[in-house]
Coordinates of C-alpha atoms and ligand atoms in Angstrom, one line a residue:
M755 CA -93.4 86.9 -79.4
I756 CA -94.7 83.3 -79.9
Q757 CA -98.3 83.2 -78.8
I758 CA -100.2 80.4 -77.3
P759 CA -102.2 78.3 -79.8
R760 CA -105.8 79.3 -80.4
G761 CA -108.3 77.6 -78.2
T762 CA -105.6 76.7 -75.4
Q763 CA -104.8 78.2 -72.2
D764 CA -102.3 78.5 -69.5
I765 CA -103.2 77.6 -66.0
L766 CA -101.2 80.1 -64.0
P767 CA -100.1 79.6 -60.4
E768 CA -103.0 81.7 -59.0
Q769 CA -105.4 79.3 -60.5
V770 CA -103.9 76.1 -60.1
E771 CA -105.1 75.5 -56.5
L772 CA -108.7 75.6 -57.8
W773 CA -107.7 72.9 -60.3
H774 CA -106.2 70.9 -57.6
K775 CA -109.2 71.1 -55.4
I776 CA -111.5 70.0 -58.3
E777 CA -109.2 67.0 -59.1
E778 CA -109.0 65.9 -55.3
H779 CA -112.6 66.4 -55.1
A780 CA -113.3 64.2 -58.2
K781 CA -110.9 61.5 -56.8
A782 CA -112.3 61.4 -53.5
L783 CA -116.0 61.1 -54.8
C784 CA -114.5 58.2 -57.2
H785 CA -113.4 56.5 -54.1
L786 CA -116.7 56.7 -52.5
F787 CA -118.3 55.1 -55.4
N788 CA -115.6 52.5 -56.1
Y789 CA -114.3 53.9 -59.4
Q790 CA -110.5 53.6 -60.1
E791 CA -108.3 55.7 -62.1
I792 CA -107.0 54.7 -65.5
R793 CA -104.5 56.7 -67.6
T794 CA -104.4 56.1 -71.3
P795 CA -102.3 57.8 -74.0
I796 CA -103.1 61.3 -75.3
F797 CA -102.9 60.0 -78.8
E798 CA -104.2 56.8 -80.3
S799 CA -104.9 55.1 -83.7
T800 CA -107.2 57.1 -85.7
D801 CA -109.2 54.1 -86.4
L802 CA -110.2 53.9 -82.7
F803 CA -112.1 57.1 -82.9
Q804 CA -113.5 56.6 -86.5
R805 CA -114.9 53.2 -85.4
G806 CA -115.7 54.1 -81.7
V807 CA -117.0 57.6 -81.9
G808 CA -118.4 57.2 -85.5
D809 CA -117.4 58.5 -88.8
T810 CA -120.4 60.5 -89.5
T811 CA -120.2 62.5 -86.3
D812 CA -118.9 66.1 -86.3
I813 CA -116.1 65.1 -83.9
V814 CA -114.7 62.5 -86.5
Q815 CA -115.5 64.5 -89.7
K816 CA -114.5 68.0 -88.6
E817 CA -112.7 68.2 -85.2
M818 CA -109.9 65.7 -84.9
Y819 CA -106.3 66.6 -84.6
T820 CA -105.1 63.8 -87.0
F821 CA -101.5 63.5 -88.1
E822 CA -99.3 60.9 -89.6
D823 CA -96.2 60.0 -87.5
R824 CA -92.6 59.2 -88.9
G825 CA -93.5 55.6 -89.5
G826 CA -96.4 56.5 -91.6
R827 CA -99.2 55.5 -89.0
S828 CA -102.4 57.7 -88.8
L829 CA -102.7 58.9 -85.1
T830 CA -105.1 61.1 -83.4
L831 CA -105.0 63.3 -80.4
R832 CA -107.7 61.9 -78.3
P833 CA -111.0 63.9 -78.6
E834 CA -112.8 62.3 -75.7
G835 CA -111.8 59.3 -73.2
T836 CA -114.5 56.7 -73.7
A837 CA -113.1 55.0 -76.8
S838 CA -109.6 54.9 -75.2
V839 CA -110.9 53.4 -71.9
V840 CA -112.8 50.7 -73.9
R841 CA -109.8 50.1 -76.0
S842 CA -107.8 49.4 -72.9
F843 CA -110.5 47.4 -71.4
V844 CA -110.4 45.1 -74.4
E845 CA -106.6 45.2 -74.9
N846 CA -105.8 44.3 -71.2
K847 CA -108.6 41.7 -71.4
R848 CA -110.0 43.3 -68.1
Y849 CA -113.3 41.6 -68.9
G850 CA -111.7 38.3 -67.7
L851 CA -111.3 39.9 -64.2
P852 CA -113.8 38.7 -61.5
D853 CA -114.4 42.3 -60.5
Q854 CA -117.3 43.1 -62.9
P855 CA -118.4 45.9 -63.8
A856 CA -115.0 47.4 -64.2
K857 CA -115.5 50.9 -62.9
F858 CA -112.9 53.5 -64.2
F859 CA -112.4 57.3 -63.9
Y860 CA -110.0 59.5 -65.8
N861 CA -108.9 63.1 -65.7
G862 CA -106.8 64.6 -68.7
P863 CA -106.6 66.7 -71.8
M864 CA -108.8 66.2 -74.9
F865 CA -108.5 68.0 -78.1
R866 CA -111.1 68.9 -80.7
Y867 CA -110.6 71.5 -83.5
E868 CA -113.6 73.6 -82.7
R869 CA -114.3 77.3 -83.2
P870 CA -113.2 78.6 -79.8
Q871 CA -115.2 80.6 -77.6
S872 CA -116.0 80.9 -73.9
G873 CA -116.4 77.3 -72.7
R874 CA -115.4 75.9 -75.8
M875 CA -111.6 75.1 -76.1
R876 CA -109.3 73.3 -78.6
Q877 CA -107.5 71.7 -75.6
F878 CA -109.8 70.9 -72.7
T879 CA -109.7 68.8 -69.7
Q880 CA -112.2 66.1 -69.1
F881 CA -113.0 64.3 -65.8
G882 CA -115.1 61.1 -66.8
V883 CA -116.2 57.7 -65.5
E884 CA -117.1 54.6 -67.5
A885 CA -118.6 51.4 -65.9
I886 CA -118.1 48.5 -68.2
G887 CA -119.7 45.0 -67.8
S888 CA -123.1 45.6 -66.4
K889 CA -126.4 46.3 -68.1
D890 CA -128.4 46.7 -64.6
P891 CA -130.3 50.0 -64.8
A892 CA -129.2 50.7 -61.2
I893 CA -125.6 51.5 -62.5
D894 CA -127.1 54.1 -64.9
A895 CA -128.6 55.7 -61.9
E896 CA -125.3 55.4 -60.0
V897 CA -123.3 57.1 -62.7
I898 CA -125.8 59.8 -62.9
S899 CA -125.9 60.3 -59.1
L900 CA -122.1 60.4 -59.2
A901 CA -122.0 63.3 -61.8
M902 CA -124.7 65.3 -59.6
Q903 CA -122.9 64.6 -56.5
F904 CA -119.9 66.0 -58.2
Y905 CA -121.5 69.2 -59.0
Q906 CA -123.4 69.7 -55.8
G907 CA -120.3 68.8 -53.7
L908 CA -118.5 71.6 -55.0
G909 CA -121.5 74.0 -54.2
L910 CA -123.3 74.4 -57.5
K911 CA -127.1 74.9 -57.2
K912 CA -128.5 75.9 -60.6
L913 CA -128.2 72.4 -62.3
K914 CA -130.7 70.8 -64.7
L915 CA -130.4 67.1 -65.5
V916 CA -131.8 66.0 -68.8
I917 CA -132.3 62.5 -69.6
N918 CA -133.4 60.5 -72.6
S919 CA -133.5 57.0 -74.0
L920 CA -132.3 56.0 -77.5
G921 CA -133.4 52.4 -77.0
D922 CA -131.8 49.4 -78.2
P923 CA -130.7 48.6 -81.8
E924 CA -134.3 47.2 -82.8
S925 CA -136.0 50.5 -81.4
R926 CA -133.3 52.6 -83.1
K927 CA -133.9 51.0 -86.5
A928 CA -137.6 51.6 -86.4
H929 CA -136.7 55.3 -85.5
K930 CA -134.2 55.5 -88.1
E931 CA -136.7 54.9 -90.9
A932 CA -139.1 57.2 -89.4
L933 CA -136.5 59.9 -89.6
I934 CA -135.5 59.1 -93.1
N935 CA -139.2 59.4 -94.2
H936 CA -139.4 62.7 -92.2
F937 CA -136.4 64.4 -93.7
K938 CA -136.2 62.9 -97.1
P939 CA -138.8 65.1 -99.0
S940 CA -136.9 68.3 -97.9
I941 CA -133.5 67.1 -97.6
N942 CA -132.4 69.8 -100.1
E943 CA -132.9 72.5 -97.6
F944 CA -130.4 71.0 -95.2
C945 CA -126.6 71.4 -95.3
S946 CA -124.4 69.0 -97.3
D947 CA -123.5 67.2 -94.1
C948 CA -127.1 66.4 -93.3
Q949 CA -127.7 65.2 -96.8
A950 CA -124.8 62.8 -96.6
R951 CA -126.0 61.7 -93.2
L952 CA -129.6 61.0 -94.3
E953 CA -129.3 57.5 -95.2
K954 CA -126.4 56.5 -93.2
N955 CA -127.1 58.2 -89.9
P956 CA -130.2 60.4 -89.8
L957 CA -130.0 60.7 -86.0
R958 CA -126.9 63.0 -86.5
I959 CA -129.2 65.4 -88.4
L960 CA -131.1 66.2 -85.0
D961 CA -127.8 67.6 -83.5
C962 CA -126.5 69.6 -86.7
K963 CA -125.3 72.9 -85.6
V964 CA -126.0 74.4 -89.0
D965 CA -129.7 73.5 -89.5
H966 CA -130.5 73.7 -85.8
D967 CA -133.5 76.2 -86.6
H968 CA -135.1 74.3 -89.5
P969 CA -138.8 73.7 -88.9
L970 CA -138.5 69.9 -89.5
M971 CA -136.3 69.6 -86.5
G972 CA -139.0 70.5 -84.0
T973 CA -141.5 68.1 -85.7
A974 CA -139.2 65.0 -86.3
P975 CA -140.3 61.8 -84.9
S976 CA -139.4 61.2 -81.3
I977 CA -137.3 58.1 -80.3
L978 CA -139.6 57.7 -77.2
D979 CA -142.4 56.5 -79.4
F980 CA -140.2 53.9 -81.1
L981 CA -139.0 52.1 -78.0
N982 CA -139.9 48.5 -77.8
D983 CA -141.0 47.1 -74.6
E984 CA -137.7 46.0 -73.4
S985 CA -136.2 49.5 -73.9
K986 CA -139.2 51.1 -72.3
D987 CA -138.9 48.9 -69.3
Y988 CA -135.2 49.7 -69.1
F989 CA -135.8 53.4 -69.2
A990 CA -138.6 53.2 -66.7
K991 CA -136.3 51.2 -64.2
V992 CA -133.6 53.9 -64.5
R993 CA -136.1 56.6 -63.8
Q994 CA -137.5 54.8 -60.7
Y995 CA -134.0 54.5 -59.3
L996 CA -133.4 58.3 -59.8
D997 CA -136.9 59.0 -58.3
A998 CA -136.0 56.9 -55.2
M999 CA -132.7 58.7 -54.8
E1000 CA -134.5 62.0 -55.0
I1001 CA -132.6 63.0 -58.2
S1002 CA -134.7 65.4 -60.1
Y1003 CA -134.5 65.4 -64.0
V1004 CA -136.4 66.2 -67.2
V1005 CA -137.1 64.0 -69.9
D1006 CA -135.9 65.3 -73.2
P1007 CA -136.8 63.2 -76.3
T1008 CA -134.5 65.3 -78.4
L1009 CA -131.5 64.7 -76.5
V1010 CA -129.5 62.6 -79.0
R1011 CA -125.9 63.4 -78.0
G1012 CA -123.2 63.8 -80.6
L1013 CA -121.5 60.5 -80.5
D1014 CA -122.5 57.3 -82.4
Y1015 CA -121.9 54.8 -79.7
Y1016 CA -124.9 55.4 -77.6
N1017 CA -128.1 53.3 -77.0
H1018 CA -130.6 53.3 -74.2
T1019 CA -130.0 55.8 -71.5
T1020 CA -128.5 59.3 -72.5
F1021 CA -128.2 62.2 -70.1
E1022 CA -126.7 65.9 -69.8
V1023 CA -126.3 68.2 -67.0
M1024 CA -127.0 71.9 -68.0
G1025 CA -125.8 74.7 -65.8
E1026 CA -125.1 78.2 -65.8
G1027 CA -122.0 79.1 -67.7
F1028 CA -120.7 82.1 -69.7
G1029 CA -123.7 84.3 -69.5
A1030 CA -126.0 81.4 -70.9
I1031 CA -127.5 78.1 -69.8
T1032 CA -124.8 75.7 -71.3
T1033 CA -124.2 71.8 -71.3
L1034 CA -121.8 71.1 -68.6
M1035 CA -121.7 67.3 -68.7
G1036 CA -122.7 64.6 -71.2
G1037 CA -122.8 60.6 -71.1
G1038 CA -124.9 57.6 -71.7
R1039 CA -125.0 53.9 -72.3
Y1040 CA -122.9 52.3 -75.1
N1041 CA -123.8 48.7 -75.1
G1042 CA -122.2 48.0 -78.4
L1043 CA -118.9 49.7 -78.2
V1044 CA -116.9 46.9 -76.4
S1045 CA -117.6 44.4 -79.2
E1046 CA -117.2 47.0 -81.9
L1047 CA -113.6 47.5 -80.7
G1048 CA -112.9 43.8 -80.8
G1049 CA -114.0 42.7 -77.3
P1050 CA -116.8 40.4 -76.2
E1051 CA -120.4 41.6 -75.9
S1052 CA -120.1 43.9 -72.8
P1053 CA -122.5 46.7 -72.0
G1054 CA -121.0 50.1 -70.6
I1055 CA -122.1 53.5 -69.4
G1056 CA -120.4 56.7 -68.5
F1057 CA -120.2 60.5 -68.6
A1058 CA -117.5 63.1 -69.1
L1059 CA -117.5 66.9 -68.1
S1060 CA -114.9 69.5 -68.6
I1061 CA -113.1 71.3 -65.9
E1062 CA -113.0 74.4 -68.0
R1063 CA -116.9 74.5 -68.2
L1064 CA -117.2 73.6 -64.6
I1065 CA -115.1 76.7 -63.6
L1066 CA -117.0 79.0 -65.6
A1067 CA -120.3 77.6 -63.8
L1068 CA -118.5 78.2 -60.5
Q1069 CA -117.8 81.7 -61.4
A1070 CA -121.3 82.3 -62.8
E1071 CA -122.7 81.0 -59.3
K1072 CA -119.9 82.9 -57.4
V1073 CA -118.7 79.8 -55.7
E1074 CA -115.5 80.6 -54.2
I1075 CA -113.1 77.6 -53.8
G1076 CA -109.2 77.0 -54.0
Q1077 CA -107.6 80.0 -52.6
P1078 CA -104.1 79.7 -53.0
K1079 CA -102.5 78.2 -50.0
P1080 CA -99.8 80.3 -48.3
I1081 CA -96.6 79.1 -47.1
D1082 CA -95.9 78.9 -43.4
C1083 CA -92.9 81.2 -43.0
F1084 CA -90.9 84.0 -44.4
I1085 CA -87.4 84.7 -43.3
T1086 CA -86.3 88.4 -43.2
T1087 CA -82.7 89.5 -42.5
I1088 CA -80.9 92.6 -41.5
G1089 CA -77.2 92.4 -42.2
E1090 CA -74.7 90.2 -43.9
R1091 CA -74.0 87.6 -41.5
A1092 CA -77.7 86.8 -40.9
K1093 CA -78.3 86.6 -44.8
Q1094 CA -75.5 84.0 -45.0
E1095 CA -77.2 81.7 -42.2
V1096 CA -80.5 81.6 -44.0
P1097 CA -80.1 78.9 -46.6
V1098 CA -79.3 76.4 -44.0
I1099 CA -82.0 77.4 -41.7
L1100 CA -84.5 77.3 -44.7
N1101 CA -83.2 73.9 -45.6
N1102 CA -83.6 72.6 -42.0
L1103 CA -87.2 74.0 -41.8
R1104 CA -88.1 72.4 -45.2
R1105 CA -86.8 69.0 -44.0
S1106 CA -89.0 69.3 -41.0
G1107 CA -91.9 70.0 -43.4
I1108 CA -92.4 73.7 -42.9
S1109 CA -92.9 75.5 -46.0
C1110 CA -90.9 78.8 -46.0
D1111 CA -89.0 81.2 -48.3
Q1112 CA -86.5 84.3 -47.9
D1113 CA -85.7 87.4 -49.9
Y1114 CA -83.6 86.8 -52.9
M1115 CA -83.8 90.4 -54.4
D1116 CA -81.6 92.3 -52.0
R1117 CA -84.8 94.1 -50.8
K1118 CA -84.4 96.5 -47.7
I1119 CA -86.1 95.2 -44.6
K1120 CA -89.3 97.2 -45.1
A1121 CA -89.7 95.6 -48.4
Q1122 CA -89.1 92.2 -47.2
F1123 CA -92.0 92.7 -44.7
K1124 CA -94.1 93.8 -47.8
Q1125 CA -93.0 90.7 -49.6
A1126 CA -93.9 88.6 -46.6
D1127 CA -97.5 90.4 -46.4
R1128 CA -98.0 89.7 -50.1
L1129 CA -97.3 85.9 -49.4
N1130 CA -99.8 86.1 -46.5
V1131 CA -97.5 83.9 -44.3
P1132 CA -98.8 83.3 -40.8
F1133 CA -94.9 83.7 -39.4
V1134 CA -92.1 86.1 -40.2
V1135 CA -88.9 85.2 -38.8
V1136 CA -86.6 88.4 -38.3
M1137 CA -83.0 87.6 -38.3
G1138 CA -80.3 90.3 -37.3
D1139 CA -76.5 89.8 -36.8
E1140 CA -76.9 90.4 -33.2
E1141 CA -79.5 87.7 -32.7
I1142 CA -77.3 85.4 -34.8
E1143 CA -74.4 85.7 -32.5
K1144 CA -76.9 84.5 -29.6
G1145 CA -78.2 81.7 -31.8
V1146 CA -81.6 83.2 -31.7
V1147 CA -84.2 84.7 -34.1
N1148 CA -87.5 86.7 -33.6
V1149 CA -90.8 85.0 -34.7
K1150 CA -93.6 87.3 -35.4
T1151 CA -96.9 85.7 -35.3
M1152 CA -98.8 87.9 -38.0
E1153 CA -102.3 87.3 -36.7
T1154 CA -101.7 88.6 -33.2
G1155 CA -98.7 90.8 -33.9
N1156 CA -96.7 88.9 -31.0
Q1157 CA -92.9 88.7 -31.2
Q1158 CA -91.0 85.9 -29.5
E1159 CA -87.4 85.2 -29.3
V1160 CA -86.7 81.6 -30.3
E1161 CA -83.6 79.5 -30.3
I1162 CA -82.6 78.6 -34.0
Q1163 CA -82.6 75.0 -33.1
Q1164 CA -86.1 75.3 -31.6
L1165 CA -87.5 77.2 -34.6
A1166 CA -89.1 74.2 -36.5
S1167 CA -90.8 72.8 -33.3
Y1168 CA -91.9 76.4 -32.4
I1169 CA -93.6 77.0 -35.6
K1170 CA -95.0 73.6 -35.8
E1171 CA -96.5 74.1 -32.3
H1172 CA -97.9 77.4 -33.1
I1173 CA -99.5 76.7 -36.5
S1174 CA -103.2 76.6 -36.4
Ligands
HAM748 P1 -119.2 65.0 -75.1 O1 -120.6 65.5 -74.9 O2 -118.7 65.1 -76.3 O3 -119.2 63.6 -74.6 O4 -118.4 65.7 -74.0 C1 -118.5 65.7 -72.7 C2 -118.3 67.2 -72.1 O5 -117.2 67.5 -72.4 C3 -119.3 68.0 -72.5 O6 -120.5 68.3 -71.9 C4 -118.5 69.5 -72.2 O7 -118.5 69.7 -70.7 C5 -117.0 69.0 -72.3 N1 -116.6 69.4 -73.6 C6 -116.8 69.0 -75.0 N2 -116.3 69.6 -76.0 C7 -115.5 70.7 -75.4 C8 -114.7 71.7 -75.8 N3 -114.3 72.0 -77.0 N4 -114.2 72.6 -74.7 C9 -114.7 72.6 -73.4 N5 -115.4 71.5 -73.0 C10 -115.8 70.6 -73.9 C11 -118.1 62.7 -74.5 O8 -116.8 63.2 -74.6 C12 -118.3 61.3 -74.0 N6 -116.9 60.6 -74.1 C13 -118.8 61.2 -72.7 C14 -119.3 59.9 -72.2 C15 -118.4 59.1 -71.4 N7 -120.3 59.2 -72.6 C16 -119.9 57.9 -72.0 N8 -119.0 57.9 -71.3

């Protein structure tokens, strides 16, 4: 038997309604906030992520599905959506449109070669938003409030919003030097990746999964002590907006995020997942990314969350949504003549917008009723040869047990009338 690849999953028909509900919720919410959907390719040039996400990150160094196509090009299955959206923004010259900032949302599969475990997949689905073109702190607050409203609107309660600021390039530079001085004397005690990152990008040491518990991690200089006045002011304004919107948060100076494009505001939402508190969503501001990818200086901010982790959190909090939707009616038959009539009746019902089905397994009438029960249909139509002669059928309303003789010609309108 051929098995599903590690770290991937089938979403079976019983679960798919939940996915639809979540997707519809995301779409409706984005409309409320005036974000429009964008769909970009599943694979992109490898360079895009090397330059966008950063070549000292775990994602680029260890987790990408990179392959050469038959034309010798290096392509990568997208590990995240931001770099692709920014590429599209630049390539389609969306910065030239009068409607700025450009506000996008996306929903689709991402791929990372990680060690699979509950809530960590190799193929997972991200819903994300990106607002490109504005450096107004109000849009930072808008993006964060959209994320919170997304979770709260689905019924999640145990959420914790964590925010931080990584400051502007000047603040980052001062912090970088402090980090190098902090780690350099003991760098031999760290993994080889951290050693390689020390001079190039010491911030990455702070989110190393291997050296997570090294005592120097806890005493590392905090970025908040290195913010220049402009960066401090920006962060204060974001917090003021969040306070005014009554969105509670905790400032965590160790929140550096695992992608290189961030500056100023970063944030994550923690929630209850797979038996422990986990990161449900992450995002932040990326003011240099558009120019890094060949566009004009254009600031941006966004977040992404995975539907898989969201579903774990919904299960952990016992939130029930997305029960499968039953069809309207099931047709049972007694006798050969009746059976022959069913396909046309089904076809007419479906043309009138009524969802319906029949037995295709030659079941006895009792088993046909059992099938109707399993499908949880509100109406069961019973057709016998005698009724067919008279051009009628019996319609049973399952909730009340009522049976009513209805003319075949009137069946669709009868069901439509009586459906709640
Ligand atoms: P990220 O923190 O790498 O950020 O991922 C965002 C979210 O994707 C995580 O919080 C988590 O819910 C989910 N996620 C990541 N990896 C996995 C995985 N292997 N399995 C299941 N879920 C996963 C980004 O991707 C940025 N592009 C976010 C962003 C958008 N920043 C600005 N705009």
